[in-house]
PDB file of C-alpha atoms in Angstrom:
ATOM      1  CA  ALA A 155      -5.324 -27.893   1.336  1.00  0.00           C
ATOM      2  CA  GLN A 156      -4.733 -24.306   0.415  1.00  0.00           C
ATOM      3  CA  SER A 157      -6.232 -21.425   2.358  1.00  0.00           C
ATOM      4  CA  VAL A 158      -6.006 -17.674   2.668  1.00  0.00           C
ATOM      5  CA  THR A 159      -6.614 -15.463   5.687  1.00  0.00           C
ATOM      6  CA  GLN A 160      -7.211 -11.748   5.483  1.00  0.00           C
ATOM      7  CA  PRO A 161      -7.245 -10.687   9.132  1.00  0.00           C
ATOM      8  CA  ASP A 162      -8.793  -7.258   8.577  1.00  0.00           C
ATOM      9  CA  ILE A 163     -12.427  -7.217   7.489  1.00  0.00           C
ATOM     10  CA  HIS A 164     -12.568  -3.447   7.206  1.00  0.00           C
ATOM     11  CA  ILE A 165      -9.875  -0.740   7.125  1.00  0.00           C
ATOM     12  CA  THR A 166     -10.327   3.012   7.046  1.00  0.00           C
ATOM     13  CA  VAL A 167      -7.505   5.327   5.999  1.00  0.00           C
ATOM     14  CA  SER A 168      -7.310   9.015   5.195  1.00  0.00           C
ATOM     15  CA  GLU A 169      -6.672  10.111   1.645  1.00  0.00           C
ATOM     16  CA  GLY A 170      -2.941  10.523   1.127  1.00  0.00           C
ATOM     17  CA  ALA A 171      -2.027   8.139   3.938  1.00  0.00           C
ATOM     18  CA  SER A 172      -0.197   4.889   3.391  1.00  0.00           C
ATOM     19  CA  LEU A 173      -1.983   1.563   3.243  1.00  0.00           C
ATOM     20  CA  GLU A 174      -1.111  -2.008   4.099  1.00  0.00           C
ATOM     21  CA  LEU A 175      -3.563  -4.885   3.705  1.00  0.00           C
ATOM     22  CA  ARG A 176      -2.551  -8.165   5.249  1.00  0.00           C
ATOM     23  CA  CYS A 177      -2.732 -11.612   3.698  1.00  0.00           C
ATOM     24  CA  ASN A 178      -1.558 -14.922   5.112  1.00  0.00           C
ATOM     25  CA  TYR A 179      -1.698 -18.117   3.134  1.00  0.00           C
ATOM     26  CA  SER A 180      -1.343 -21.832   3.649  1.00  0.00           C
ATOM     27  CA  TYR A 181      -0.055 -23.882   0.754  1.00  0.00           C
ATOM     28  CA  GLY A 182       2.031 -27.025   0.522  1.00  0.00           C
ATOM     29  CA  ALA A 183       4.215 -26.069  -2.411  1.00  0.00           C
ATOM     30  CA  THR A 184       5.466 -22.891  -4.014  1.00  0.00           C
ATOM     31  CA  PRO A 185       2.445 -20.642  -4.037  1.00  0.00           C
ATOM     32  CA  TYR A 186       1.145 -18.487  -6.804  1.00  0.00           C
ATOM     33  CA  LEU A 187      -0.259 -15.411  -5.078  1.00  0.00           C
ATOM     34  CA  PHE A 188      -2.627 -12.764  -6.311  1.00  0.00           C
ATOM     35  CA  TRP A 189      -4.343  -9.594  -5.196  1.00  0.00           C
ATOM     36  CA  TYR A 190      -7.620  -8.567  -6.790  1.00  0.00           C
ATOM     37  CA  VAL A 191      -9.732  -5.444  -6.345  1.00  0.00           C
ATOM     38  CA  GLN A 192     -13.509  -5.228  -6.628  1.00  0.00           C
ATOM     39  CA  SER A 193     -15.373  -1.963  -6.997  1.00  0.00           C
ATOM     40  CA  PRO A 194     -19.074  -1.945  -6.054  1.00  0.00           C
ATOM     41  CA  GLY A 195     -21.211  -3.806  -8.578  1.00  0.00           C
ATOM     42  CA  GLN A 196     -18.207  -4.966 -10.550  1.00  0.00           C
ATOM     43  CA  GLY A 197     -16.238  -8.129 -11.045  1.00  0.00           C
ATOM     44  CA  LEU A 198     -12.767  -8.655  -9.656  1.00  0.00           C
ATOM     45  CA  GLN A 199      -9.753  -7.109 -11.357  1.00  0.00           C
ATOM     46  CA  LEU A 200      -6.208  -8.379 -10.976  1.00  0.00           C
ATOM     47  CA  LEU A 201      -3.914  -5.915  -9.195  1.00  0.00           C
ATOM     48  CA  LEU A 202      -0.734  -7.952  -9.117  1.00  0.00           C
ATOM     49  CA  LYS A 203       0.677 -11.459  -8.876  1.00  0.00           C
ATOM     50  CA  TYR A 204       3.692 -13.315  -7.561  1.00  0.00           C
ATOM     51  CA  PHE A 205       4.989 -16.725  -8.587  1.00  0.00           C
ATOM     52  CA  SER A 206       8.779 -16.511  -8.523  1.00  0.00           C
ATOM     53  CA  GLY A 207      11.726 -14.149  -8.553  1.00  0.00           C
ATOM     54  CA  ASP A 208      11.827 -10.795  -6.834  1.00  0.00           C
ATOM     55  CA  THR A 209       9.718 -10.937  -3.710  1.00  0.00           C
ATOM     56  CA  LEU A 210       8.540  -7.348  -4.121  1.00  0.00           C
ATOM     57  CA  VAL A 211       6.110  -7.113  -7.004  1.00  0.00           C
ATOM     58  CA  GLN A 212       4.575  -4.061  -8.573  1.00  0.00           C
ATOM     59  CA  GLY A 213       1.044  -3.893  -9.813  1.00  0.00           C
ATOM     60  CA  ILE A 214      -1.403  -1.529 -11.362  1.00  0.00           C
ATOM     61  CA  LYS A 215      -2.706   1.668  -9.760  1.00  0.00           C
ATOM     62  CA  GLY A 216       0.495   2.162  -7.744  1.00  0.00           C
ATOM     63  CA  PHE A 217       0.099  -0.961  -5.596  1.00  0.00           C
ATOM     64  CA  GLU A 218       2.887  -3.291  -4.576  1.00  0.00           C
ATOM     65  CA  ALA A 219       3.063  -6.478  -2.538  1.00  0.00           C
ATOM     66  CA  GLU A 220       5.844  -8.315  -0.769  1.00  0.00           C
ATOM     67  CA  PHE A 221       6.089 -12.088  -0.566  1.00  0.00           C
ATOM     68  CA  LYS A 222       7.596 -13.341   2.714  1.00  0.00           C
ATOM     69  CA  ARG A 223       7.936 -17.087   2.692  1.00  0.00           C
ATOM     70  CA  SER A 224       9.049 -17.290   6.346  1.00  0.00           C
ATOM     71  CA  GLN A 225       5.864 -15.539   7.442  1.00  0.00           C
ATOM     72  CA  SER A 226       3.556 -17.079   4.806  1.00  0.00           C
ATOM     73  CA  SER A 227       2.455 -13.569   3.986  1.00  0.00           C
ATOM     74  CA  PHE A 228       1.761 -11.523   0.904  1.00  0.00           C
ATOM     75  CA  ASN A 229       0.800  -8.047   2.123  1.00  0.00           C
ATOM     76  CA  LEU A 230      -0.453  -5.363  -0.225  1.00  0.00           C
ATOM     77  CA  ARG A 231       0.819  -1.791   0.128  1.00  0.00           C
ATOM     78  CA  LYS A 232       0.334   1.629  -1.355  1.00  0.00           C
ATOM     79  CA  PRO A 233       2.315   4.695  -0.259  1.00  0.00           C
ATOM     80  CA  SER A 234      -0.477   7.227  -0.754  1.00  0.00           C
ATOM     81  CA  VAL A 235      -4.126   6.262  -0.993  1.00  0.00           C
ATOM     82  CA  HIS A 236      -6.547   8.027  -3.326  1.00  0.00           C
ATOM     83  CA  TRP A 237     -10.293   8.267  -2.789  1.00  0.00           C
ATOM     84  CA  SER A 238     -10.779   6.062  -5.861  1.00  0.00           C
ATOM     85  CA  ASP A 239      -8.994   3.198  -4.072  1.00  0.00           C
ATOM     86  CA  ALA A 240     -12.058   2.626  -1.897  1.00  0.00           C
ATOM     87  CA  ALA A 241     -13.109  -0.921  -2.774  1.00  0.00           C
ATOM     88  CA  GLU A 242     -12.923  -4.494  -1.582  1.00  0.00           C
ATOM     89  CA  TYR A 243      -9.603  -6.289  -1.877  1.00  0.00           C
ATOM     90  CA  PHE A 244      -9.111 -10.018  -2.156  1.00  0.00           C
ATOM     91  CA  CYS A 245      -5.977 -12.058  -1.713  1.00  0.00           C
ATOM     92  CA  ALA A 246      -5.836 -15.442  -3.463  1.00  0.00           C
ATOM     93  CA  VAL A 247      -3.499 -18.422  -3.651  1.00  0.00           C
ATOM     94  CA  GLY A 248      -3.332 -20.851  -6.520  1.00  0.00           C
ATOM     95  CA  ALA A 249      -1.269 -23.500  -8.184  1.00  0.00           C
ATOM     96  CA  GLY A 250      -0.441 -21.682 -11.376  1.00  0.00           C
ATOM     97  CA  ASN A 251      -1.244 -23.861 -14.323  1.00  0.00           C
ATOM     98  CA  THR A 252      -1.516 -27.073 -12.289  1.00  0.00           C
ATOM     99  CA  ASN A 253      -4.534 -28.318 -10.339  1.00  0.00           C
ATOM    100  CA  ALA A 254      -6.776 -26.864 -13.051  1.00  0.00           C
ATOM    101  CA  GLY A 255      -5.557 -23.424 -12.077  1.00  0.00           C
ATOM    102  CA  LYS A 256      -7.981 -23.271  -9.184  1.00  0.00           C
ATOM    103  CA  SER A 257      -7.572 -20.351  -6.825  1.00  0.00           C
ATOM    104  CA  THR A 258      -8.643 -20.047  -3.211  1.00  0.00           C
ATOM    105  CA  PHE A 259      -9.697 -16.605  -2.066  1.00  0.00           C
ATOM    106  CA  GLY A 260      -9.625 -14.860   1.263  1.00  0.00           C
ATOM    107  CA  ASP A 261     -12.774 -13.315   2.681  1.00  0.00           C
ATOM    108  CA  GLY A 262     -11.766  -9.857   1.554  1.00  0.00           C
ATOM    109  CA  THR A 263     -10.904  -6.519   3.162  1.00  0.00           C
ATOM    110  CA  THR A 264     -13.108  -3.502   2.580  1.00  0.00           C
ATOM    111  CA  LEU A 265     -11.174  -0.250   2.288  1.00  0.00           C
ATOM    112  CA  THR A 266     -12.833   3.039   3.141  1.00  0.00           C
ATOM    113  CA  VAL A 267     -10.984   6.259   2.313  1.00  0.00           C
ATOM    114  CA  LYS A 268     -11.698   9.369   4.392  1.00  0.00           C
ATOM    115  CA  PRO A 269     -11.357  12.763   2.730  1.00  0.00           C
TER     116      PRO A 269
ATOM    117  CA  ASP B 207     -11.387  -6.660 -21.397  1.00  0.00           C
ATOM    118  CA  ALA B 208     -11.470 -10.455 -21.249  1.00  0.00           C
ATOM    119  CA  GLY B 209     -14.642 -10.665 -23.333  1.00  0.00           C
ATOM    120  CA  ILE B 210     -16.794 -12.275 -20.640  1.00  0.00           C
ATOM    121  CA  THR B 211     -20.519 -11.695 -20.555  1.00  0.00           C
ATOM    122  CA  GLN B 212     -22.842 -12.994 -17.867  1.00  0.00           C
ATOM    123  CA  SER B 213     -26.607 -13.203 -18.186  1.00  0.00           C
ATOM    124  CA  PRO B 214     -28.891 -12.407 -16.609  1.00  0.00           C
ATOM    125  CA  ARG B 215     -27.220  -9.740 -14.504  1.00  0.00           C
ATOM    126  CA  HIS B 216     -30.063  -9.718 -12.018  1.00  0.00           C
ATOM    127  CA  LYS B 217     -32.731 -12.300 -11.297  1.00  0.00           C
ATOM    128  CA  VAL B 218     -35.365 -12.765  -8.635  1.00  0.00           C
ATOM    129  CA  THR B 219     -36.984 -16.159  -8.407  1.00  0.00           C
ATOM    130  CA  GLU B 220     -38.954 -18.299  -6.007  1.00  0.00           C
ATOM    131  CA  THR B 221     -37.855 -21.280  -3.981  1.00  0.00           C
ATOM    132  CA  GLY B 222     -38.099 -24.516  -5.922  1.00  0.00           C
ATOM    133  CA  THR B 223     -37.829 -23.051  -9.407  1.00  0.00           C
ATOM    134  CA  PRO B 224     -34.987 -23.920 -11.783  1.00  0.00           C
ATOM    135  CA  VAL B 225     -32.519 -21.195 -12.705  1.00  0.00           C
ATOM    136  CA  THR B 226     -29.802 -21.116 -15.342  1.00  0.00           C
ATOM    137  CA  LEU B 227     -27.019 -18.564 -15.464  1.00  0.00           C
ATOM    138  CA  ARG B 228     -24.981 -18.158 -18.595  1.00  0.00           C
ATOM    139  CA  CYS B 229     -21.357 -17.215 -19.055  1.00  0.00           C
ATOM    140  CA  HIS B 230     -20.223 -16.368 -22.553  1.00  0.00           C
ATOM    141  CA  GLN B 231     -16.644 -15.714 -23.611  1.00  0.00           C
ATOM    142  CA  THR B 232     -15.345 -14.566 -26.951  1.00  0.00           C
ATOM    143  CA  GLU B 233     -11.673 -15.570 -26.810  1.00  0.00           C
ATOM    144  CA  ASN B 234     -11.683 -19.374 -26.883  1.00  0.00           C
ATOM    145  CA  HIS B 235     -10.271 -19.886 -23.396  1.00  0.00           C
ATOM    146  CA  ARG B 236     -10.175 -23.483 -22.258  1.00  0.00           C
ATOM    147  CA  TYR B 237     -10.671 -22.971 -18.530  1.00  0.00           C
ATOM    148  CA  MET B 238     -13.845 -21.449 -17.141  1.00  0.00           C
ATOM    149  CA  TYR B 239     -15.038 -21.207 -13.546  1.00  0.00           C
ATOM    150  CA  TRP B 240     -18.166 -20.414 -11.572  1.00  0.00           C
ATOM    151  CA  TYR B 241     -17.742 -18.780  -8.150  1.00  0.00           C
ATOM    152  CA  ARG B 242     -20.274 -17.496  -5.681  1.00  0.00           C
ATOM    153  CA  GLN B 243     -19.640 -14.474  -3.489  1.00  0.00           C
ATOM    154  CA  ASP B 244     -21.264 -14.049  -0.117  1.00  0.00           C
ATOM    155  CA  PRO B 245     -20.482 -11.527   2.637  1.00  0.00           C
ATOM    156  CA  GLY B 246     -17.839 -12.888   4.963  1.00  0.00           C
ATOM    157  CA  HIS B 247     -17.011 -15.804   2.671  1.00  0.00           C
ATOM    158  CA  GLY B 248     -15.066 -14.256  -0.157  1.00  0.00           C
ATOM    159  CA  LEU B 249     -15.376 -16.220  -3.369  1.00  0.00           C
ATOM    160  CA  ARG B 250     -16.000 -19.948  -3.320  1.00  0.00           C
ATOM    161  CA  LEU B 251     -15.599 -22.222  -6.315  1.00  0.00           C
ATOM    162  CA  ILE B 252     -18.761 -24.020  -7.428  1.00  0.00           C
ATOM    163  CA  HIS B 253     -17.716 -25.817 -10.611  1.00  0.00           C
ATOM    164  CA  TYR B 254     -15.131 -25.425 -13.301  1.00  0.00           C
ATOM    165  CA  SER B 255     -14.540 -26.589 -16.842  1.00  0.00           C
ATOM    166  CA  TYR B 256     -11.359 -27.501 -18.672  1.00  0.00           C
ATOM    167  CA  GLY B 257     -12.909 -28.017 -22.078  1.00  0.00           C
ATOM    168  CA  VAL B 258     -16.084 -28.858 -23.945  1.00  0.00           C
ATOM    169  CA  LYS B 259     -18.025 -31.408 -21.905  1.00  0.00           C
ATOM    170  CA  ASP B 260     -15.194 -31.551 -19.348  1.00  0.00           C
ATOM    171  CA  THR B 261     -16.285 -30.235 -15.966  1.00  0.00           C
ATOM    172  CA  ASP B 262     -15.526 -30.879 -12.332  1.00  0.00           C
ATOM    173  CA  LYS B 263     -16.782 -29.905  -8.908  1.00  0.00           C
ATOM    174  CA  GLY B 264     -15.481 -27.170  -6.694  1.00  0.00           C
ATOM    175  CA  GLU B 265     -15.831 -26.755  -2.946  1.00  0.00           C
ATOM    176  CA  VAL B 266     -19.529 -25.773  -2.874  1.00  0.00           C
ATOM    177  CA  SER B 267     -21.074 -27.775  -5.723  1.00  0.00           C
ATOM    178  CA  ASP B 268     -24.103 -29.248  -3.920  1.00  0.00           C
ATOM    179  CA  GLY B 269     -27.333 -28.047  -5.535  1.00  0.00           C
ATOM    180  CA  TYR B 270     -25.604 -26.891  -8.707  1.00  0.00           C
ATOM    181  CA  SER B 271     -24.881 -28.452 -12.070  1.00  0.00           C
ATOM    182  CA  VAL B 272     -23.003 -27.133 -15.070  1.00  0.00           C
ATOM    183  CA  SER B 273     -22.749 -27.778 -18.757  1.00  0.00           C
ATOM    184  CA  ARG B 274     -20.365 -26.776 -21.504  1.00  0.00           C
ATOM    185  CA  SER B 275     -21.454 -27.874 -24.939  1.00  0.00           C
ATOM    186  CA  LYS B 276     -19.505 -25.133 -26.720  1.00  0.00           C
ATOM    187  CA  THR B 277     -16.166 -23.551 -25.875  1.00  0.00           C
ATOM    188  CA  GLU B 278     -17.694 -20.129 -25.505  1.00  0.00           C
ATOM    189  CA  ASP B 279     -20.573 -20.964 -23.145  1.00  0.00           C
ATOM    190  CA  PHE B 280     -20.516 -22.279 -19.586  1.00  0.00           C
ATOM    191  CA  LEU B 281     -23.928 -22.688 -17.976  1.00  0.00           C
ATOM    192  CA  LEU B 282     -24.653 -22.912 -14.252  1.00  0.00           C
ATOM    193  CA  THR B 283     -27.981 -24.483 -13.292  1.00  0.00           C
ATOM    194  CA  LEU B 284     -29.767 -24.497  -9.984  1.00  0.00           C
ATOM    195  CA  GLU B 285     -32.206 -27.391 -10.419  1.00  0.00           C
ATOM    196  CA  SER B 286     -34.436 -26.262  -7.562  1.00  0.00           C
ATOM    197  CA  ALA B 287     -33.396 -22.940  -6.124  1.00  0.00           C
ATOM    198  CA  THR B 288     -33.248 -22.445  -2.363  1.00  0.00           C
ATOM    199  CA  SER B 289     -32.893 -19.281  -0.290  1.00  0.00           C
ATOM    200  CA  SER B 290     -29.347 -20.318   0.642  1.00  0.00           C
ATOM    201  CA  GLN B 291     -28.420 -19.921  -3.014  1.00  0.00           C
ATOM    202  CA  THR B 292     -29.172 -16.204  -2.918  1.00  0.00           C
ATOM    203  CA  SER B 293     -25.785 -14.824  -3.869  1.00  0.00           C
ATOM    204  CA  VAL B 294     -23.741 -13.050  -6.483  1.00  0.00           C
ATOM    205  CA  TYR B 295     -22.348 -15.456  -9.035  1.00  0.00           C
ATOM    206  CA  PHE B 296     -19.164 -14.759 -10.941  1.00  0.00           C
ATOM    207  CA  CYS B 297     -17.839 -16.448 -14.009  1.00  0.00           C
ATOM    208  CA  ALA B 298     -14.100 -16.376 -14.618  1.00  0.00           C
ATOM    209  CA  ILE B 299     -11.681 -17.528 -17.276  1.00  0.00           C
ATOM    210  CA  ARG B 300      -8.015 -18.403 -17.113  1.00  0.00           C
ATOM    211  CA  PRO B 301      -5.989 -17.611 -20.194  1.00  0.00           C
ATOM    212  CA  ARG B 302      -3.771 -20.373 -21.574  1.00  0.00           C
ATOM    213  CA  ASP B 303      -0.574 -18.417 -21.015  1.00  0.00           C
ATOM    214  CA  SER B 304      -1.407 -17.159 -17.544  1.00  0.00           C
ATOM    215  CA  THR B 305       0.244 -18.121 -14.267  1.00  0.00           C
ATOM    216  CA  GLY B 306      -3.121 -18.810 -12.730  1.00  0.00           C
ATOM    217  CA  GLU B 307      -4.631 -15.355 -12.670  1.00  0.00           C
ATOM    218  CA  LEU B 308      -8.332 -15.172 -13.431  1.00  0.00           C
ATOM    219  CA  PHE B 309     -10.423 -12.690 -15.357  1.00  0.00           C
ATOM    220  CA  PHE B 310     -13.946 -12.176 -14.144  1.00  0.00           C
ATOM    221  CA  GLY B 311     -17.298 -11.262 -15.563  1.00  0.00           C
ATOM    222  CA  GLU B 312     -19.395  -8.582 -13.921  1.00  0.00           C
ATOM    223  CA  GLY B 313     -21.497 -10.986 -11.924  1.00  0.00           C
ATOM    224  CA  SER B 314     -25.081 -12.186 -11.749  1.00  0.00           C
ATOM    225  CA  ARG B 315     -27.067 -11.254  -8.669  1.00  0.00           C
ATOM    226  CA  LEU B 316     -29.604 -13.952  -7.812  1.00  0.00           C
ATOM    227  CA  THR B 317     -32.277 -13.559  -5.169  1.00  0.00           C
ATOM    228  CA  VAL B 318     -34.323 -16.595  -4.180  1.00  0.00           C
ATOM    229  CA  LEU B 319     -37.486 -15.722  -2.256  1.00  0.00           C
TER     230      LEU B 319
END
């Protein structure tokens, strides 16, 4: 069975500071990994994805994530946080186009940005 | 914009009443999904569809049914709503050429009193 753990329920950072959100996954084969962002009252938006190749992937809004197979991790990073980054972030693992493309989501991390 | 519309966006109902949520898409995607979102639980898959009249259960399907009589519409029905089904419901689609990423509607907030 596939699962995702986001160890941090809530993180607060100052505007301009760096950010790292943690994600650990459990999956029996090569994982397809995703980070989504959800602003209040909105649906989820894809930030970035990994399924093969370079283990450091770039996404939208200046985010990047690094896949580390040995640690079963896919942590999200941003060098300098903006106030507009305040949102909830979800990590997800899936099977690509197999298994009906079903994804399993973590419980989310809420990011607060201090001025 | 993935062309996904959910209706209603907000609904308050009473325990025991039937409720139907609608997801409408405009781009002919084969795969559609219903998730529920609850604090501390992330998103959990209720049901999904891989074509007209082809549906299957997700991890939290008890108390829910779905139907897909047209490609563009995926309906989620609560036959007899309970307070535990108070939640925000999200519809998602997976494009044919994707590597599994999903595109979500804006959600339907359901309150069962």
